[in-house]
């Protein structure tokens, strides 16, 4: 099965992605070039990633004390991916890129996430790592450290978390001290052409892709604190800086040496899912690989001192949207597997008069209403989440190549939608994976079918890249109130515009009214939550707020998709071909489903937000 037709529907019937070719930056492109990239991605993902998804789950990475061993198929899959040129797809031509719109790049990437989310994590991290260096690095750092990632020669990581500091990054303990005195070389390392040079010491936990033998090098982006004038670390996030720490040392001309930097693997984490991505505890600067006779990992400051977290947000924001897409595509994979199963599995008979006739043949379980309900929910989550990811990708395009006004609005909307793009699929596509298991019944609970792996792989997504709780705090504590609520106003304008259009369309007007009501309720609860101005009260129910906000955004998306489906129906598109009219009817049924079964849930979530309900806040530890 493929979501290829839905990609076309979303890109062309909904987002009008061909219009991006009118922008000078994308002038070389057309629907034909988009199609070529997407087709290639589907082919490579299906042939090189999907067949080894289970294998990488069973044969998880191993460490023999010296070397990390991955299945031999993993580097081959990486090579196949790199050969597609997708790592550079949306980059400038002068960097060897294709200047492809991000929305098309993400549509193509979706096949890799669906085929094997844990293998796709390597290029996802490398891409984000290179983009962060492009955004904040010096020309020399870009040349030496970003280009390898863009060309697929090197791999990238993000090193934020520590054993004692996950959500609270202000408490990281890794230190960076200037690499000047004591190394006996007499060289002023501060003047290194690769950037101001420091020595890092500390432990980084949970680092994905932190150690392996693939590629020419691994480029770690590491958060660490530089001591202040009093020799003590500056407290809070203001004390955090960002460093490029290569696994193997690199000369100023970019040549990668064979000398290991002082970054040592302390051990691997053995995970519930997502096992194709090696996950590591790294010790920086413990002296296992001394440099110039000294312990301390060599790192080059990137961006300004004290602005490390700000710079890292380039990577984190990108990673959050990718995490959402990964979760969505796992939802898609489960949906497709359970749909196929439901069409084939005979079990039971229809309700009603003929149902008791045991001599009549059994029906396929897809004929049972409850199974259809579970398929409909999965479809709403997978296709809705995918549409949200593409919308965010198109906002990235508007930021980059739109008019100044488009760019400003896109920037605000993207800031606001990032916690939703990350958290909504992480929560609901996990639920979709659970429903896929349910449809397969006992078989779904075994390792003979793929759906249990989807569920295990997906369980990570509410944890990493900012936990679910942290996303809620970010949304209600920061994003909706930033710049006097400007981003929320931009979203409200966009939703209202959809409501106006849908209000005039038969079959959608009822949903338009419901969406207008939901928007009003979200606005009123935002105000009510902040009515006393006390953060503890306002944020006591930040996660239910996140859920209600997410469902409202997805209702907006489904109304947009309903409008696109109606327009395509009128134009007689999609009537021909193997999919027939059912393709568009399915989109409209999903719009109905979302408005009738899902959107009403927001009332319960927003109720506790508006009341600033303190049931959980006031509970004492000894009450549990
Ligand atoms: C498989 C995997 C891969 C990862 N990859 C990377 C990586 O490549 N690089 C990297 O740097 N990190 C990575 N991480 C780390 C990940 O980002 C952290 O696990 C995450 O940030 C949570 O930190 P923690 O595990 O210390 O949990 P904690 O921060 O201890 O949180 C535990 C619970 O407490 C809640 N909580 C904590 N603080 C608050 C608060 N202030 N308010 C409300 N609730 C709160 C959380 O929401 C969570 O439910 C990875 C993690 C895993 C499991």
XYZ file of C-alpha atoms and ligand atoms in Angstrom:
677
model
C 0.000 0.000 0.000
C 1.108 3.543 -0.560
C 0.099 6.995 0.562
C 1.296 8.330 -2.798
C -2.186 9.402 -3.954
C -2.764 11.248 -0.688
C 0.550 13.070 -1.209
C -0.702 14.282 -4.590
C -4.025 15.318 -3.092
C -2.340 17.243 -0.278
C 0.361 18.858 -2.412
C -1.726 19.835 -5.416
C -5.428 19.846 -4.510
C -4.845 21.404 -1.112
C -1.522 23.251 -0.785
C -1.154 24.239 -4.457
C 2.529 23.381 -4.196
C 3.209 24.005 -7.916
C 2.775 27.721 -7.228
C 6.057 27.694 -5.311
C 7.787 27.259 -8.690
C 6.769 30.852 -9.491
C 9.270 31.996 -6.852
C 12.732 32.669 -8.357
C 14.399 30.364 -5.814
C 12.420 27.357 -7.075
C 12.267 28.433 -10.740
C 14.044 25.285 -11.935
C 11.260 23.129 -10.538
C 7.893 21.929 -11.797
C 5.366 19.253 -10.899
C 7.474 16.874 -12.997
C 10.619 17.442 -10.903
C 8.575 17.104 -7.705
C 7.180 13.813 -8.988
C 10.621 12.492 -9.875
C 11.959 13.168 -6.352
C 8.907 11.687 -4.613
C 8.876 8.585 -6.828
C 12.572 7.997 -6.202
C 12.082 8.351 -2.447
C 9.208 5.863 -2.491
C 11.251 3.370 -4.466
C 14.412 3.597 -2.324
C 12.491 3.556 0.967
C 10.395 0.577 -0.109
C 13.345 -1.396 -1.453
C 16.111 -0.474 1.013
C 14.496 0.579 4.303
C 11.253 -1.385 4.670
C 12.731 -4.875 4.206
C 15.210 -4.391 7.077
C 12.948 -2.608 9.544
C 12.270 -5.765 11.551
C 15.865 -6.944 11.246
C 17.183 -3.740 12.864
C 14.636 -4.213 15.636
C 15.756 -7.773 16.390
C 19.488 -7.195 15.950
C 19.913 -4.096 18.032
C 23.311 -2.326 18.138
C 26.024 -4.036 20.179
C 29.145 -2.649 21.846
C 32.107 -4.990 22.366
C 34.001 -2.512 24.537
C 35.811 -0.977 21.575
C 33.463 -0.816 18.623
C 29.730 -0.449 18.062
C 28.340 -3.076 15.704
C 25.244 -2.318 13.661
C 23.614 -4.804 11.295
C 25.609 -4.788 8.042
C 22.430 -3.737 6.197
C 22.277 -0.387 8.050
C 25.223 1.358 6.309
C 23.958 0.005 2.973
C 20.567 1.607 3.611
C 22.309 4.876 4.534
C 24.274 4.784 1.308
C 21.101 4.192 -0.695
C 19.504 7.138 1.076
C 22.511 9.398 0.520
C 22.577 8.499 -3.168
C 19.081 9.989 -3.570
C 20.577 13.441 -2.849
C 17.722 14.113 -0.419
C 20.070 15.396 2.303
C 20.761 18.413 0.092
C 17.359 18.599 -1.600
C 16.187 21.929 -0.210
C 19.664 23.493 0.040
C 21.105 26.298 -2.117
C 22.585 25.272 -5.447
C 25.957 26.660 -4.345
C 25.966 24.107 -1.527
C 25.249 21.363 -4.024
C 21.525 21.460 -3.304
C 18.470 21.252 -5.572
C 16.573 24.249 -4.110
C 13.543 21.985 -3.847
C 10.668 23.337 -1.722
C 10.787 21.941 1.814
C 7.186 20.790 1.482
C 8.188 18.442 -1.343
C 11.305 17.307 0.516
C 9.185 16.385 3.551
C 6.626 14.598 1.358
C 9.497 12.522 -0.043
C 10.974 11.917 3.430
C 7.640 10.503 4.622
C 8.359 7.236 2.795
C 11.555 6.706 4.776
C 9.811 7.377 8.094
C 7.022 4.976 7.158
C 9.425 2.263 6.009
C 11.766 2.467 9.010
C 11.538 5.348 11.422
C 14.671 4.352 13.325
C 16.842 4.234 10.197
C 15.397 7.552 9.024
C 16.555 9.090 12.308
C 20.190 9.149 11.116
C 19.582 11.445 8.128
C 17.042 13.421 10.175
C 19.671 14.220 12.806
C 22.377 14.861 10.227
C 20.136 17.238 8.306
C 19.198 19.202 11.432
C 22.808 19.270 12.602
C 24.006 20.665 9.253
C 21.167 23.211 9.147
C 22.129 24.469 12.609
C 25.743 24.966 11.533
C 24.508 26.693 8.364
C 22.372 29.042 10.454
C 24.900 29.909 13.176
C 28.359 28.812 12.026
C 31.181 30.817 10.463
C 31.854 30.262 6.727
C 34.787 28.052 7.731
C 32.662 25.974 10.108
C 30.062 25.569 7.368
C 32.713 24.472 4.891
C 34.386 22.017 7.266
C 31.508 20.699 9.395
C 28.175 21.265 7.590
C 29.111 20.295 4.065
C 30.031 16.729 4.986
C 26.546 16.266 6.403
C 24.842 17.806 3.395
C 26.838 15.547 1.099
C 26.221 12.456 3.216
C 29.899 11.927 4.061
C 29.538 12.590 7.786
C 26.801 12.034 10.388
C 25.454 14.507 12.937
C 24.105 14.323 16.482
C 22.513 16.620 19.041
C 23.957 16.383 22.550
C 21.740 18.177 25.044
C 20.568 15.686 27.671
C 22.613 14.492 30.623
C 21.852 11.744 33.125
C 20.633 14.316 35.672
C 19.325 16.949 33.201
C 16.640 16.077 30.658
C 13.699 18.487 30.636
C 15.625 21.015 32.709
C 18.516 21.879 30.432
C 19.512 24.849 32.595
C 20.930 22.227 34.973
C 23.427 20.675 32.581
C 26.819 20.098 34.160
C 29.079 19.716 31.107
C 31.792 22.384 31.269
C 33.782 24.058 28.510
C 37.042 25.808 29.342
C 39.199 27.750 26.864
C 41.930 25.596 25.315
C 44.879 27.892 25.886
C 47.339 27.069 28.556
C 48.825 23.785 29.642
C 48.810 21.794 26.450
C 52.504 22.527 25.932
C 52.100 23.371 22.275
C 52.398 27.121 22.754
C 49.606 27.512 20.216
C 46.832 29.999 20.907
C 43.903 27.685 20.220
C 41.485 30.541 20.715
C 42.563 31.771 17.286
C 41.893 28.421 15.590
C 40.438 28.989 12.094
C 37.701 26.461 12.946
C 36.461 28.700 15.780
C 37.316 29.501 19.383
C 38.602 26.239 20.776
C 37.537 24.827 24.138
C 37.926 21.624 26.103
C 34.694 19.943 27.165
C 34.201 17.687 30.164
C 30.934 15.987 31.113
C 28.452 13.202 30.291
C 25.748 13.275 27.667
C 22.916 10.758 27.994
C 20.551 9.314 25.382
C 22.570 10.549 22.402
C 21.089 9.080 19.236
C 23.671 8.128 16.613
C 26.404 8.996 19.140
C 28.851 6.249 18.171
C 29.190 4.003 15.117
C 31.569 3.386 12.269
C 29.415 4.772 9.444
C 30.627 7.717 7.354
C 33.923 9.592 7.624
C 33.143 11.295 10.924
C 30.464 12.149 13.467
C 29.859 15.839 14.140
C 28.443 16.291 17.637
C 26.645 19.526 18.519
C 27.076 19.815 22.273
C 25.581 22.127 24.886
C 28.017 23.046 27.679
C 28.605 25.830 30.181
C 31.582 28.171 30.050
C 32.594 29.308 33.551
C 32.099 33.023 34.268
C 34.874 35.412 35.440
C 34.573 33.981 38.970
C 35.344 30.527 37.607
C 31.829 29.298 38.409
C 29.287 28.294 35.758
C 26.759 30.994 34.932
C 23.414 29.759 36.301
C 20.402 29.187 34.052
C 20.143 28.915 30.303
C 22.118 32.121 29.798
C 25.239 30.229 30.819
C 24.851 27.641 28.044
C 26.925 27.731 24.855
C 27.007 25.467 21.804
C 30.060 23.599 20.522
C 30.996 21.549 17.491
C 32.802 18.473 18.758
C 34.021 16.128 15.995
C 34.474 12.441 16.847
C 37.756 12.431 14.914
C 39.880 15.567 14.970
C 39.775 17.725 11.879
C 42.529 19.942 10.427
C 41.877 23.571 9.554
C 41.673 22.704 5.869
C 38.882 20.240 6.645
C 40.974 17.072 6.401
C 39.645 14.480 8.835
C 42.534 12.909 10.766
C 42.603 9.405 12.180
C 43.032 10.777 15.733
C 40.073 10.284 18.054
C 38.821 13.312 19.946
C 38.344 12.747 23.671
C 34.747 11.502 23.321
C 34.263 7.992 24.677
C 31.310 5.659 24.583
C 30.343 4.704 28.124
C 27.603 2.325 27.014
C 24.492 1.757 24.915
C 20.876 2.151 26.011
C 18.645 -0.837 25.318
C 15.330 0.500 24.163
C 11.710 -0.616 23.988
C 11.608 0.297 20.287
C 13.388 2.528 17.767
C 16.235 0.023 17.984
C 17.677 0.716 14.551
C 19.086 3.975 15.919
C 22.038 3.402 18.215
C 21.517 5.269 21.495
C 24.500 6.168 23.636
C 25.903 7.534 26.865
C 28.939 9.598 25.875
C 31.722 10.733 28.175
C 33.338 13.947 27.017
C 36.863 14.710 28.188
C 37.403 11.825 30.606
C 40.909 11.267 29.169
C 40.325 8.019 27.273
C 41.537 9.684 24.069
C 43.772 12.571 25.228
C 44.477 15.354 22.736
C 47.984 16.888 22.899
C 48.535 14.819 26.020
C 45.549 16.348 27.802
C 42.125 15.114 28.791
C 39.243 17.214 27.448
C 37.214 16.931 24.260
C 38.146 19.590 21.730
C 35.134 21.703 20.810
C 34.658 24.818 18.688
C 32.267 27.509 19.866
C 29.408 28.035 17.408
C 27.330 31.193 17.658
C 27.889 33.552 20.566
C 28.907 32.572 24.072
C 25.786 32.169 26.224
C 23.474 31.758 23.220
C 23.849 28.004 22.945
C 20.262 27.075 23.656
C 19.006 29.743 21.253
C 21.203 28.277 18.488
C 20.226 24.725 19.411
C 16.577 25.668 18.944
C 17.222 25.697 15.186
C 17.864 21.973 15.496
C 15.241 21.344 18.169
C 12.437 23.031 16.228
C 13.319 21.106 13.120
C 13.637 17.888 15.114
C 10.260 18.489 16.779
C 8.504 18.721 13.417
C 10.408 15.635 12.222
C 9.443 13.738 15.378
C 5.811 14.587 14.627
C 6.200 13.386 11.047
C 7.910 10.199 12.235
C 5.062 9.532 14.681
C 2.511 10.216 11.950
C 4.164 7.858 9.498
C 4.228 5.106 12.119
C 0.506 5.770 12.463
C 0.236 5.470 8.694
C 2.177 2.206 8.632
C -0.136 0.689 11.265
C -3.206 2.018 9.462
C -2.155 0.444 6.168
C -1.253 -2.887 7.791
C -4.533 -3.112 9.714
C -6.592 -2.003 6.703
C -5.114 -4.745 4.591
C -5.728 -7.288 7.346
C -9.298 -6.119 7.931
C -10.143 -6.654 4.263
C -8.934 -10.250 4.380
C -9.875 -11.561 7.799
C -13.240 -13.388 7.767
C -14.871 -13.330 11.167
C -18.490 -13.245 12.282
C -21.635 -12.317 10.439
C -23.698 -9.213 10.005
C -26.044 -8.071 12.727
C -29.704 -8.385 11.972
C -31.920 -10.970 10.357
C -29.325 -13.041 8.439
C -26.740 -12.822 11.211
C -27.825 -15.979 12.974
C -27.502 -18.135 9.852
C -24.285 -20.018 10.614
C -24.298 -21.722 7.242
C -23.841 -18.331 5.536
C -20.210 -17.356 4.854
C -18.506 -15.113 7.364
C -17.852 -11.502 6.433
C -14.497 -9.720 6.409
C -14.012 -7.799 9.655
C -13.885 -4.509 7.715
C -17.664 -4.902 7.439
C -18.088 -4.573 11.218
C -18.915 -1.031 12.293
C -16.541 -1.085 15.230
C -13.648 -2.079 12.975
C -14.605 0.718 10.588
C -14.559 3.098 13.542
C -11.011 2.032 14.386
C -9.929 2.396 10.765
C -11.567 5.799 10.508
C -9.791 7.068 13.599
C -6.451 5.823 12.281
C -7.092 7.430 8.892
C -8.053 10.735 10.532
C -4.873 10.695 12.610
C -2.473 9.526 9.901
C -3.736 11.715 7.080
C -4.477 14.686 9.349
C -1.055 14.489 11.014
C 0.613 14.195 7.634
C -1.283 17.246 6.355
C -0.135 19.166 9.444
C 3.506 18.226 8.779
C 3.222 19.391 5.173
C 1.562 22.623 6.256
C 4.490 23.278 8.626
C 6.946 22.476 5.837
C 5.200 24.955 3.578
C 5.487 27.571 6.333
C 9.256 26.894 6.328
C 9.173 27.633 2.581
C 7.246 30.855 3.176
C 9.765 31.920 5.814
C 12.572 31.317 3.356
C 11.227 32.472 -0.005
C 7.915 34.268 0.637
C 7.309 38.036 0.662
C 8.417 39.766 3.881
C 4.803 39.771 5.077
C 4.331 36.072 4.254
C 7.631 35.296 5.965
C 6.666 37.119 9.151
C 3.268 35.454 9.386
C 4.761 32.054 8.575
C 7.360 32.498 11.288
C 4.735 33.295 13.917
C 2.454 30.460 12.870
C 5.308 27.969 12.807
C 6.399 28.954 16.314
C 2.859 28.389 17.533
C 2.256 25.164 15.638
C 5.588 23.475 16.456
C 4.431 22.094 19.848
C 1.281 20.781 18.137
C 3.184 19.327 15.171
C 5.340 17.451 17.681
C 2.861 16.438 20.359
C -0.390 15.741 18.513
C 0.934 12.924 16.316
C 3.083 11.627 19.190
C -0.010 11.115 21.323
C -2.619 10.174 18.740
C -0.575 8.168 16.254
C 0.432 6.058 19.254
C -3.287 5.544 19.876
C -3.671 4.724 16.166
C -0.968 2.067 16.510
C -2.828 0.629 19.462
C -5.996 0.430 17.337
C -4.049 -1.307 14.572
C -3.058 -4.003 17.094
C -6.706 -4.195 18.178
C -7.876 -4.802 14.605
C -5.442 -7.675 14.228
C -6.719 -9.127 17.490
C -4.431 -11.783 18.984
C -2.245 -11.745 15.881
C -1.571 -8.049 16.435
C -0.102 -8.853 19.833
C 2.521 -11.166 18.350
C 5.858 -10.445 16.762
C 4.721 -12.262 13.617
C 3.001 -9.071 12.475
C 4.524 -5.586 12.210
C 1.989 -3.595 14.233
C 3.458 -4.247 17.686
C 6.783 -2.802 16.508
C 5.048 0.332 15.258
C 3.545 0.784 18.715
C 6.883 0.237 20.483
C 8.714 2.538 18.075
C 6.089 5.229 18.503
C 6.155 5.186 22.306
C 9.373 7.191 22.219
C 7.816 10.198 20.567
C 5.991 11.600 23.605
C 9.292 11.422 25.501
C 12.120 12.805 23.385
C 12.503 16.280 21.898
C 10.689 17.815 24.854
C 8.233 15.562 26.673
C 4.484 15.913 26.219
C 4.235 17.896 29.454
C 6.962 20.276 28.355
C 5.180 20.873 25.013
C 2.023 21.876 26.897
C 3.972 24.310 29.066
C 5.654 25.735 25.970
C 2.305 26.237 24.222
C 0.283 27.782 27.035
C 3.183 29.317 28.959
C 4.973 30.906 26.035
C 3.674 30.492 22.503
C 0.065 31.682 22.813
C 1.013 34.724 24.865
C 4.225 35.758 23.088
C 4.211 39.164 21.346
C 0.871 39.989 22.964
C -0.788 36.922 21.462
C 0.212 37.829 17.905
C 0.832 34.257 16.744
C -2.535 33.142 18.130
C -4.173 36.008 16.193
C -2.528 34.852 12.960
C -3.854 31.331 13.546
C -7.309 32.673 14.427
C -7.368 34.682 11.179
C -6.399 31.628 9.141
C -9.039 29.471 10.847
C -11.726 32.156 10.448
C -10.964 32.420 6.768
C -11.489 28.657 6.397
C -14.698 28.874 8.425
C -16.038 31.577 6.080
C -15.294 29.524 2.964
C -16.648 26.280 4.406
C -19.751 28.032 5.737
C -20.958 28.365 2.158
C -20.421 24.748 1.163
C -23.118 22.108 1.418
C -22.133 19.390 3.873
C -19.381 21.471 5.490
C -21.336 24.428 6.914
C -22.233 22.444 10.053
C -18.522 21.744 10.641
C -17.592 25.369 9.945
C -19.902 26.424 12.778
C -18.377 23.842 15.106
C -14.872 25.025 14.277
C -15.804 28.671 14.878
C -17.164 27.583 18.259
C -14.014 25.611 19.082
C -11.811 28.582 18.204
C -13.867 30.810 20.442
C -13.599 28.285 23.298
C -9.820 27.978 22.932
C -9.499 31.781 22.999
C -11.759 32.075 26.060
C -9.913 29.319 27.941
C -6.558 30.893 27.160
C -7.813 34.100 28.778
C -9.410 32.266 31.688
C -6.237 30.278 32.356
C -4.217 33.477 32.572
C -6.950 35.521 34.323
C -5.093 35.648 37.648
C -1.688 36.025 35.976
C -0.301 33.313 38.274
C 1.749 30.818 36.197
C 1.134 27.914 38.629
C -2.627 28.377 38.166
C -2.559 29.101 34.441
C -0.328 26.144 33.665
C -1.861 23.625 36.063
C -3.745 22.077 33.128
C -1.320 22.814 30.310
C -1.488 19.260 28.920
C -5.314 19.186 28.554
C -4.929 22.610 26.901
C -2.353 21.140 24.496
C -4.775 18.331 23.663
C -7.702 20.687 23.036
C -5.559 23.087 21.016
C -4.220 20.169 18.964
C -7.690 18.806 18.234
C -8.857 22.293 17.196
C -5.904 22.686 14.820
C -6.604 19.252 13.356
C -10.292 20.094 12.952
C -9.174 23.153 10.992
C -6.948 20.934 8.844
C -9.748 18.437 8.245
C -12.119 21.223 7.231
C -9.465 22.463 4.793
C -9.126 18.940 3.407
C -12.909 18.677 3.177
C -12.953 21.876 1.114
C -10.181 20.572 -1.137
C -12.050 17.286 -1.596
C -15.297 19.077 -2.483
C -13.481 21.261 -5.019
C -11.786 18.223 -6.550
C -15.139 16.416 -6.702
C -16.713 19.317 -8.555
C -13.829 19.417 -10.981
C -14.333 15.692 -11.585
C -10.770 14.935 -10.498
C -9.899 11.539 -9.051
C -13.014 9.946 -10.670
C -10.873 7.913 -12.967
C -8.069 5.518 -12.170
C -7.957 2.667 -9.704
C -8.973 4.782 -6.716
C -12.257 5.981 -8.195
C -14.660 8.321 -6.414
C -14.113 6.559 -3.088
C -10.832 8.398 -2.655
C -12.507 11.786 -2.202
C -15.518 10.344 -0.396
C -13.063 8.888 2.115
C -11.585 12.335 2.773
C -15.059 13.798 3.304
C -16.101 10.942 5.597
C -12.966 11.550 7.622
C -13.865 15.236 7.923
C -17.284 14.195 9.244
C -15.659 11.707 11.607
C -13.272 14.255 13.032
C -15.986 16.819 13.683
C -18.481 14.331 15.120
C -16.266 12.016 17.165
C -13.093 13.937 17.965
C -13.675 17.691 18.182
C -16.379 17.391 20.889
C -13.667 16.006 23.215
C -12.234 19.506 23.634
C -15.026 20.514 26.006
C -13.781 18.167 28.722
C -10.169 19.250 28.257
C -10.946 22.974 28.207
C -13.276 22.710 31.195
C -10.432 22.122 33.649
C -8.292 24.759 31.917
C -10.953 27.481 32.199
C -11.711 26.681 35.831
C -7.983 26.620 36.603
C -8.899 23.331 38.222
C -6.484 22.603 41.043
C -7.330 18.928 41.685
C -3.929 17.728 40.494
C -2.015 20.841 41.514
C -3.107 20.586 45.119
C -2.552 16.860 45.500
C 0.218 16.107 47.995
C 2.876 13.483 47.424
C 1.612 11.377 50.337
C -1.947 11.277 48.879
C -0.781 8.865 46.231
C 15.456 6.878 22.747
C 15.823 8.274 23.137
C 16.555 9.059 22.264
C 16.970 10.327 22.654
N 17.802 11.047 21.834
C 18.380 12.176 22.320
C 19.405 12.857 21.595
O 19.763 12.445 20.484
N 19.969 13.942 22.145
C 19.595 14.424 23.367
O 20.149 15.409 23.803
N 18.622 13.815 24.070
C 18.019 12.707 23.582
N 17.036 12.069 24.318
C 16.693 12.597 25.623
C 15.279 13.114 25.713
O 15.155 14.318 25.040
C 14.937 13.176 27.206
O 14.700 11.846 27.623
C 13.759 14.055 27.493
O 14.101 15.388 27.285
C 13.248 13.887 28.919
O 14.283 13.946 29.841
P 14.414 12.820 30.986
O 14.425 11.519 30.312
O 15.548 13.195 31.838
O 13.053 12.939 31.791
P 12.700 14.016 32.899
O 13.076 15.373 32.452
O 13.196 13.540 34.213
O 11.113 13.927 32.888
C 10.393 12.851 33.492
C 8.922 13.225 33.566
O 8.741 14.399 34.359
C 8.076 15.414 33.634
N 8.644 16.716 33.939
C 9.944 17.036 34.064
N 10.070 18.351 34.324
C 8.850 18.866 34.348
C 8.320 20.177 34.555
N 9.107 21.229 34.759
N 6.983 20.331 34.523
C 6.170 19.295 34.285
N 6.600 18.045 34.077
C 7.913 17.828 34.105
C 8.301 15.065 32.156
O 7.292 15.607 31.319
C 8.336 13.549 32.174
O 7.038 13.049 32.063
C 16.571 10.831 23.915
C 15.785 10.047 24.758
C 15.428 8.775 24.405
C 14.622 7.944 25.364
